[in-house]
Short mmCIF file of C-alpha atoms and ligand atoms in Angstrom, two decimals:
data_model
loop_
_atom_site.label_atom_id
_atom_site.label_comp_id
_atom_site.label_asym_id
_atom_site.label_seq_id
_atom_site.Cartn_x
_atom_site.Cartn_y
_atom_site.Cartn_z
CA MET A 142 116.11 -147.16 -100.09
CA SER A 143 118.14 -149.17 -97.61
CA ALA A 144 118.72 -152.76 -98.58
CA GLN A 145 120.88 -153.53 -101.32
CA PRO A 146 120.11 -153.60 -105.45
CA VAL A 147 118.70 -157.03 -106.80
CA GLN A 148 120.89 -157.08 -109.39
CA LEU A 149 120.27 -158.63 -112.75
CA ASN A 150 123.54 -160.86 -112.34
CA ASP A 151 126.06 -161.19 -109.27
CA PHE A 152 129.45 -162.09 -110.22
CA LYS A 153 130.44 -160.85 -106.94
CA ARG A 154 128.15 -163.65 -105.21
CA LEU A 155 129.27 -166.12 -107.50
CA TRP A 156 133.27 -165.34 -107.10
CA ALA A 157 132.24 -166.12 -103.41
CA ASP A 158 130.95 -169.51 -103.52
CA ALA A 159 133.26 -170.50 -106.53
CA GLY A 160 136.32 -168.83 -106.13
CA ASP A 161 138.05 -170.97 -104.15
CA ALA A 162 137.45 -173.70 -107.64
CA VAL A 163 138.49 -171.21 -110.31
CA VAL A 164 141.84 -170.76 -107.97
CA ALA A 165 142.61 -174.10 -107.51
CA ALA A 166 141.60 -174.85 -110.98
CA THR A 167 143.99 -172.38 -112.63
CA GLN A 168 147.34 -172.87 -110.18
CA ALA A 169 146.64 -176.28 -112.38
CA VAL A 170 146.70 -175.37 -115.85
CA GLY A 171 149.00 -172.60 -114.67
CA ALA A 172 151.80 -175.11 -113.65
CA SER A 173 150.51 -177.91 -116.31
CA GLY A 174 152.73 -175.60 -118.60
CA TRP A 175 150.02 -176.52 -121.26
CA TYR A 176 147.89 -173.29 -122.10
CA VAL A 177 145.79 -174.13 -125.40
CA LEU A 178 143.85 -176.55 -126.36
CA GLY A 179 145.66 -179.60 -124.18
CA LYS A 180 143.55 -181.95 -121.57
CA GLU A 181 141.16 -180.07 -120.00
CA VAL A 182 139.76 -178.74 -122.71
CA ALA A 183 139.07 -182.70 -123.83
CA ALA A 184 138.28 -183.26 -120.49
CA PHE A 185 135.65 -180.17 -120.43
CA GLU A 186 133.94 -181.48 -123.38
CA GLN A 187 134.08 -185.05 -122.70
CA GLU A 188 131.11 -184.08 -119.71
CA LEU A 189 129.62 -181.01 -121.40
CA ALA A 190 129.09 -183.12 -124.14
CA ALA A 191 127.02 -185.81 -120.87
CA PHE A 192 126.10 -183.16 -119.16
CA ALA A 193 124.28 -182.39 -122.66
CA HIS A 194 123.69 -186.02 -123.51
CA SER A 195 125.10 -185.45 -126.54
CA PRO A 196 127.90 -187.69 -128.36
CA PHE A 197 130.61 -185.14 -128.59
CA ALA A 198 131.67 -181.69 -127.71
CA VAL A 199 133.58 -178.96 -129.15
CA GLY A 200 134.89 -176.37 -127.23
CA CYS A 201 135.36 -173.07 -129.04
CA ALA A 202 135.54 -168.74 -128.42
CA SER A 203 132.48 -167.73 -128.17
CA GLY A 204 128.46 -168.78 -128.71
CA LEU A 205 129.10 -166.63 -131.82
CA ASP A 206 132.42 -168.86 -133.59
CA ALA A 207 129.86 -171.83 -132.25
CA ILE A 208 126.93 -171.10 -134.60
CA GLU A 209 129.44 -170.16 -137.31
CA ILE A 210 131.19 -173.44 -137.44
CA ALA A 211 128.13 -175.36 -137.11
CA LEU A 212 126.66 -173.75 -139.86
CA ARG A 213 129.71 -174.23 -142.31
CA ALA A 214 130.20 -177.91 -140.91
CA GLN A 215 126.96 -178.69 -142.10
CA GLY A 216 127.94 -177.28 -144.78
CA ILE A 217 126.47 -173.31 -145.49
CA ALA A 218 127.61 -172.26 -149.69
CA PRO A 219 127.68 -168.29 -149.96
CA GLY A 220 123.75 -167.49 -150.88
CA ASP A 221 121.66 -169.85 -148.42
CA ARG A 222 119.48 -169.22 -147.52
CA VAL A 223 118.46 -169.32 -143.48
CA LEU A 224 115.15 -169.33 -141.41
CA THR A 225 116.15 -167.81 -138.24
CA THR A 226 113.93 -165.42 -136.07
CA PRO A 227 114.29 -161.60 -135.34
CA LEU A 228 114.38 -161.86 -131.22
CA SER A 229 117.97 -162.61 -130.38
CA ALA A 230 121.15 -161.92 -129.32
CA PHE A 231 122.88 -159.74 -132.77
CA ALA A 232 125.02 -163.15 -132.39
CA THR A 233 122.30 -165.82 -134.21
CA THR A 234 121.60 -163.08 -136.95
CA LEU A 235 125.06 -162.49 -137.20
CA ALA A 236 127.25 -165.83 -137.77
CA ILE A 237 124.47 -167.04 -140.40
CA ILE A 238 126.38 -163.88 -142.24
CA ARG A 239 129.36 -163.81 -141.48
CA ALA A 240 128.99 -167.61 -143.28
CA GLY A 241 128.46 -165.95 -146.27
CA ALA A 242 124.14 -166.73 -146.03
CA VAL A 243 121.24 -164.74 -146.00
CA PRO A 244 119.13 -164.61 -143.16
CA VAL A 245 115.32 -164.60 -144.58
CA PHE A 246 113.52 -163.37 -141.06
CA CYS A 247 109.86 -165.39 -139.66
CA ASP A 248 108.07 -164.71 -136.86
CA THR A 249 107.84 -164.83 -133.38
CA ASP A 250 105.04 -166.87 -131.74
CA GLU A 251 103.83 -165.36 -127.73
CA SER A 252 106.26 -166.80 -126.14
CA GLY A 253 108.67 -164.39 -128.57
CA LEU A 254 110.74 -167.66 -130.30
CA LEU A 255 110.11 -168.76 -133.91
CA ASP A 256 106.88 -169.45 -134.88
CA LEU A 257 107.15 -172.47 -136.50
CA GLU A 258 103.67 -172.37 -137.81
CA ALA A 259 104.67 -169.19 -139.86
CA ALA A 260 108.08 -171.33 -140.06
CA ASP A 261 106.41 -173.84 -142.38
CA ALA A 262 104.46 -171.58 -144.45
CA ALA A 263 107.92 -169.94 -144.99
CA LEU A 264 109.91 -173.16 -145.87
CA ARG A 265 106.91 -173.28 -148.76
CA GLU A 266 107.31 -170.50 -150.48
CA VAL A 267 110.59 -168.93 -150.14
CA ALA A 268 112.50 -170.88 -152.44
CA GLY A 269 116.65 -171.54 -151.40
CA ILE A 270 115.67 -172.49 -147.79
CA ARG A 271 118.35 -174.52 -146.59
CA TYR A 272 118.64 -174.51 -142.99
CA ILE A 273 117.04 -173.52 -139.80
CA VAL A 274 118.54 -171.40 -136.86
CA PRO A 275 115.37 -171.76 -134.27
CA VAL A 276 116.64 -170.37 -131.06
CA HIS A 277 115.97 -171.81 -127.57
CA LEU A 278 115.35 -167.81 -126.51
CA PHE A 279 115.07 -167.58 -122.59
CA GLY A 280 115.76 -171.19 -122.07
CA HIS A 281 112.36 -172.50 -123.47
CA ALA A 282 112.57 -175.14 -125.69
CA LEU A 283 111.12 -175.02 -129.02
CA ASP A 284 108.44 -178.29 -130.12
CA LEU A 285 111.44 -180.84 -131.19
CA GLU A 286 109.02 -183.03 -132.28
CA ARG A 287 107.91 -179.66 -135.01
CA LEU A 288 111.44 -178.92 -135.71
CA TRP A 289 112.52 -182.30 -137.04
CA ARG A 290 109.88 -182.80 -138.48
CA LEU A 291 109.98 -179.74 -140.61
CA SER A 292 113.90 -180.28 -141.73
CA ASP A 293 112.83 -183.64 -143.44
CA VAL A 294 108.91 -182.47 -144.78
CA HIS A 295 111.26 -179.76 -146.47
CA ASP A 296 114.28 -181.46 -146.71
CA VAL A 297 116.31 -178.90 -144.57
CA GLN A 298 119.50 -178.65 -142.00
CA ILE A 299 118.61 -177.36 -138.35
CA VAL A 300 121.38 -175.73 -136.49
CA GLU A 301 119.99 -175.05 -132.91
CA ASP A 302 121.40 -171.54 -130.92
CA SER A 303 120.80 -173.20 -127.41
CA ALA A 304 123.44 -170.15 -126.22
CA GLN A 305 120.78 -169.61 -123.59
CA ALA A 306 119.01 -173.64 -123.24
CA ILE A 307 121.98 -175.99 -121.79
CA GLY A 308 119.86 -177.79 -119.48
CA ALA A 309 116.61 -177.03 -121.41
CA ALA A 310 114.45 -180.13 -122.45
CA TRP A 311 111.40 -180.05 -124.10
CA ARG A 312 109.10 -182.76 -122.79
CA ASP A 313 112.32 -184.81 -121.98
CA LYS A 314 114.34 -184.49 -124.54
CA PRO A 315 116.95 -182.58 -124.08
CA VAL A 316 117.51 -179.52 -127.10
CA GLY A 317 119.97 -179.82 -129.07
CA SER A 318 118.89 -183.18 -130.00
CA VAL A 319 117.38 -182.43 -133.04
CA SER A 320 119.95 -180.62 -135.27
CA GLY A 321 123.17 -182.64 -136.11
CA VAL A 322 125.50 -179.37 -134.97
CA SER A 323 124.58 -177.48 -132.58
CA ALA A 324 126.18 -174.15 -130.60
CA THR A 325 125.87 -172.72 -127.21
CA SER A 326 128.27 -170.26 -125.15
CA PHE A 327 129.51 -169.93 -122.18
CA TYR A 328 129.82 -165.25 -121.47
CA PRO A 329 129.38 -164.65 -118.14
CA THR A 330 125.69 -164.34 -118.06
CA LYS A 331 124.63 -167.39 -119.92
CA ASN A 332 123.75 -170.03 -117.77
CA LEU A 333 127.24 -172.03 -117.86
CA GLY A 334 129.07 -168.92 -118.03
CA ALA A 335 133.34 -168.93 -117.98
CA LEU A 336 135.45 -165.81 -116.76
CA GLY A 337 135.33 -164.78 -119.95
CA ASP A 338 134.48 -165.82 -123.77
CA GLY A 339 133.86 -170.01 -125.19
CA GLY A 340 131.60 -171.92 -126.61
CA ALA A 341 130.60 -175.15 -128.08
CA VAL A 342 129.62 -177.02 -130.81
CA PHE A 343 127.73 -180.23 -129.61
CA CYS A 344 127.52 -182.99 -132.48
CA ALA A 345 125.65 -186.19 -133.30
CA THR A 346 128.89 -188.28 -135.26
CA GLU A 347 132.44 -188.05 -134.23
CA GLU A 348 132.87 -187.22 -138.40
CA LEU A 349 130.79 -183.99 -137.54
CA ALA A 350 133.06 -183.27 -134.75
CA GLN A 351 136.84 -183.91 -136.55
CA THR A 352 134.84 -181.08 -139.15
CA CYS A 353 134.77 -178.28 -136.18
CA ARG A 354 137.76 -179.17 -134.59
CA SER A 355 139.33 -178.68 -137.71
CA LEU A 356 137.30 -175.47 -138.06
CA ARG A 357 138.00 -173.73 -135.25
CA ASP A 358 141.70 -174.34 -135.31
CA TYR A 359 142.04 -172.96 -139.00
CA GLY A 360 140.88 -175.55 -140.61
CA GLN A 361 144.06 -177.72 -139.48
CA THR A 362 143.52 -181.48 -140.27
CA ALA A 363 146.59 -182.46 -139.37
CA LYS A 364 149.94 -180.43 -138.19
CA TYR A 365 150.31 -176.85 -140.29
CA GLU A 366 148.29 -179.04 -143.11
CA HIS A 367 145.32 -177.23 -144.07
CA THR A 368 142.21 -178.91 -145.33
CA LEU A 369 139.46 -175.73 -145.00
CA LEU A 370 139.25 -172.73 -144.32
CA GLY A 371 139.13 -171.97 -140.69
CA LEU A 372 139.38 -170.08 -137.62
CA ASN A 373 141.31 -169.61 -134.58
CA SER A 374 138.15 -169.99 -132.64
CA ARG A 375 139.74 -172.21 -129.75
CA LEU A 376 138.56 -172.76 -126.19
CA ASP A 377 141.29 -171.72 -123.57
CA GLU A 378 143.04 -174.55 -121.61
CA LEU A 379 142.25 -171.74 -118.78
CA GLN A 380 138.06 -171.69 -119.29
CA ALA A 381 138.06 -174.95 -119.88
CA ALA A 382 139.36 -176.56 -116.33
CA ILE A 383 137.31 -173.47 -114.64
CA LEU A 384 133.97 -174.60 -116.74
CA ARG A 385 134.90 -177.91 -115.54
CA GLN A 386 135.82 -178.06 -112.11
CA ALA A 387 134.11 -174.90 -110.63
CA MET A 388 131.06 -174.28 -112.38
CA LEU A 389 130.08 -177.77 -114.49
CA PRO A 390 128.98 -179.33 -110.87
CA ARG A 391 127.42 -176.42 -110.13
CA LEU A 392 124.94 -175.92 -112.98
CA PRO A 393 122.35 -178.85 -111.85
CA ASN A 394 121.99 -176.54 -108.77
CA TRP A 395 122.19 -173.00 -110.44
CA LEU A 396 119.30 -174.77 -113.28
CA GLN A 397 117.56 -175.79 -110.17
CA ARG A 398 117.37 -172.59 -108.26
CA ARG A 399 116.25 -170.51 -111.77
CA ALA A 400 113.45 -172.98 -111.63
CA GLU A 401 112.67 -171.92 -108.13
CA VAL A 402 112.27 -168.26 -108.47
CA ALA A 403 110.46 -168.72 -112.50
CA GLU A 404 107.84 -170.46 -110.31
CA ARG A 405 107.87 -168.43 -107.65
CA TYR A 406 107.96 -165.58 -109.64
CA ARG A 407 104.35 -167.21 -111.53
CA ARG A 408 102.12 -167.77 -108.15
CA GLY A 409 102.95 -164.17 -107.57
CA ILE A 410 102.47 -161.37 -109.95
CA ALA A 411 99.60 -160.56 -109.84
CA ASN A 412 99.03 -156.80 -111.54
CA PRO A 413 96.99 -156.33 -114.18
CA GLY A 414 99.13 -154.14 -116.24
CA VAL A 415 102.21 -156.50 -115.76
CA ALA A 416 101.77 -159.89 -117.85
CA ILE A 417 103.24 -162.64 -117.20
CA ALA A 418 105.39 -164.18 -120.96
CA SER A 419 103.86 -167.58 -122.21
CA VAL A 420 106.08 -170.32 -121.79
CA PRO A 421 105.95 -172.55 -124.97
CA GLU A 422 104.00 -176.01 -123.95
CA GLY A 423 106.18 -178.91 -123.29
CA SER A 424 108.76 -177.25 -122.25
CA GLN A 425 111.23 -177.72 -119.43
CA SER A 426 113.04 -174.69 -119.14
CA SER A 427 115.74 -173.36 -117.97
CA TRP A 428 115.02 -170.05 -116.72
CA HIS A 429 118.00 -167.93 -118.44
CA LEU A 430 115.40 -164.73 -118.43
CA PHE A 431 112.01 -163.65 -117.21
CA PRO A 432 110.01 -161.60 -119.33
CA VAL A 433 107.01 -160.07 -118.48
CA ARG A 434 105.14 -157.81 -120.68
CA VAL A 435 103.72 -154.04 -119.96
CA ALA A 436 102.08 -151.98 -122.63
CA ALA A 437 104.68 -150.70 -125.37
CA ASP A 438 103.94 -146.58 -123.45
CA GLN A 439 103.71 -148.00 -120.07
CA ARG A 440 107.78 -149.39 -119.93
CA THR A 441 109.83 -146.41 -119.43
CA GLY A 442 106.70 -146.35 -115.61
CA PHE A 443 107.78 -149.82 -114.66
CA MET A 444 111.33 -149.86 -115.29
CA GLU A 445 111.63 -146.64 -113.16
CA HIS A 446 109.40 -148.00 -110.48
CA LEU A 447 111.70 -150.85 -110.54
CA LYS A 448 114.96 -149.09 -110.81
CA ARG A 449 113.66 -146.63 -107.76
CA HIS A 450 112.94 -149.94 -105.65
CA GLY A 451 115.62 -150.90 -106.38
CA ILE A 452 115.30 -154.07 -108.97
CA GLY A 453 117.58 -153.79 -112.03
CA CYS A 454 115.91 -155.37 -114.58
CA GLY A 455 116.72 -155.14 -119.07
CA ILE A 456 115.08 -155.35 -121.80
CA HIS A 457 115.96 -158.91 -124.36
CA TYR A 458 116.06 -157.38 -126.86
CA PRO A 459 114.74 -153.78 -127.45
CA ILE A 460 115.86 -153.72 -131.32
CA LEU A 461 114.78 -156.23 -134.17
CA ILE A 462 117.97 -157.98 -135.83
CA PRO A 463 116.54 -156.83 -139.05
CA ASP A 464 115.79 -152.97 -137.86
CA GLN A 465 119.77 -153.23 -136.62
CA PRO A 466 121.82 -150.65 -138.25
CA ALA A 467 124.54 -153.05 -139.86
CA LEU A 468 122.05 -154.10 -141.88
CA LYS A 469 121.13 -151.39 -144.00
CA GLY A 470 121.87 -152.48 -147.43
CA ARG A 471 123.13 -155.96 -146.76
CA SER A 472 121.13 -158.67 -148.14
CA PHE A 473 118.42 -160.43 -146.09
CA GLU A 474 114.83 -161.00 -146.39
CA ARG A 475 111.53 -160.91 -144.50
CA TRP A 476 108.80 -163.55 -144.26
CA GLY A 477 105.44 -161.22 -144.15
CA GLU A 478 105.08 -158.36 -141.37
CA LEU A 479 107.12 -159.79 -137.78
CA SER A 480 104.35 -157.57 -136.01
CA ARG A 481 104.53 -160.14 -132.74
CA ALA A 482 107.74 -160.22 -132.37
CA ARG A 483 108.14 -156.03 -133.48
CA LEU A 484 105.44 -155.81 -129.61
CA LEU A 485 107.28 -158.36 -127.99
CA SER A 486 110.31 -155.42 -128.38
CA GLN A 487 107.73 -152.71 -127.42
CA GLU A 488 106.57 -154.66 -124.64
CA GLY A 489 109.54 -157.15 -122.81
CA VAL A 490 111.00 -156.52 -119.57
CA SER A 491 113.57 -159.02 -118.08
CA LEU A 492 112.97 -159.46 -114.31
CA PRO A 493 116.32 -160.50 -112.26
CA ILE A 494 116.73 -164.36 -112.07
CA HIS A 495 119.48 -165.38 -110.98
CA PRO A 496 121.05 -168.55 -108.75
CA TYR A 497 122.15 -166.19 -106.44
CA LEU A 498 119.09 -164.33 -105.30
CA HIS A 499 118.41 -164.30 -101.84
CA GLU A 500 114.86 -165.34 -100.95
CA GLU A 501 113.86 -161.93 -98.52
CA GLU A 502 114.91 -160.57 -102.72
CA VAL A 503 112.91 -161.86 -104.38
CA GLU A 504 109.95 -161.72 -102.68
CA ARG A 505 110.80 -157.85 -103.02
CA VAL A 506 110.48 -158.76 -106.74
CA VAL A 507 107.69 -159.68 -106.36
CA SER A 508 105.99 -157.24 -103.84
CA THR A 509 107.57 -154.65 -106.29
CA VAL A 510 105.95 -155.14 -109.50
CA ASN A 511 103.09 -155.58 -107.13
CA SER A 512 103.05 -152.65 -106.64
CA TRP A 513 103.00 -150.83 -109.13
CA SER A 514 100.10 -148.98 -110.60
CA ALA A 515 100.22 -148.03 -114.70
CA ARG A 516 98.92 -144.43 -115.64
C1 PLP B 923 124.76 -165.27 -126.32
C2 PLP B 923 124.42 -165.14 -126.78
C3 PLP B 923 124.84 -165.86 -128.05
C4 PLP B 923 126.86 -165.49 -128.35
O1 PLP B 923 127.32 -166.06 -127.42
P1 PLP B 923 128.48 -164.88 -127.80
O2 PLP B 923 129.16 -166.53 -126.66
O3 PLP B 923 128.39 -164.06 -126.54
O4 PLP B 923 129.36 -164.95 -128.80
C5 PLP B 923 124.19 -165.90 -129.44
N1 PLP B 923 123.38 -166.31 -129.38
C6 PLP B 923 122.56 -166.19 -128.12
C7 PLP B 923 120.29 -166.55 -128.16
C8 PLP B 923 122.48 -165.37 -127.00
O5 PLP B 923 122.07 -165.52 -125.87
#
């Protein structure tokens, strides 16, 4: 193979495009002499909130912290049960456990997102569920109207994990808009990535935003006055400036490019051994990932075929969260068998879908997928 490998993410191309803007932002913060929670964080929070159609955004140190802060701002108490999905980044559940709560895992639908039908049943049958943490996985938006009805009928709070879904919407309603507080991440691979770690909490009211600002900063409400037991989870001025000046202005084009690549894959991939994973109805996806499915006993062979032809790929996610060794002996519950989520963890393969893919590379991914034959 003489052609360059097609990578799952290509940070060198990102740097070639955005490097000058990153250096300028860095220069300005360095010269300002103010490095933590200053003007840049405030300015980024405003522009981010406007982009996400949310009244308030509060920057913090990671997506993991953003979920924990969101839950705590909504008043989560030790022992509260939280309905969530077994197929996600481990951080979704880790945040629930760090908040002192008990995760209740519910199966996914065919798309790999929380099955809202099963969630409804779980909420009726399991006592003590006070929160739902749904994940807009792969950048697909869950049905926001049904989520809202679930929260209304069962009197539970929703904290959306939008770490993969910034810019996604369900029937023109932006993700994050059904919960009073929702969370996102700026980990470099995310659709809006920093040059390091970062996250944000979106809040519907000034009061919630104030609680989140306090929680990210040791629970301070005034200088040296601590009302809550908070975290050190502040967003750096440097990352905020990089995000606002170099990354956020590029995000609309990046999202458009991801959607184009997804469309090309959906039209071009035609291999009886490779199923294109379904997308929830009504979802206007941000296409963080593009998963396809192959039979579980063929997955290794398929991934080797891709690798041999220089196509990077990944698995999201190979181990269900309740099966993770770290949860052994911890307090959690399962609602039902989780068999759909388990099948997806055995069959899913993610293809490259970053915004710096060249046209020729997209075609190469399609033809390589189509040239594979299951044995
Ligand atoms: C990345 C991710 C997180 C965690 O974000 P970090 O910034 O890495 O802590 C949480 N949930 C989902 C769905 C993610 O993809």
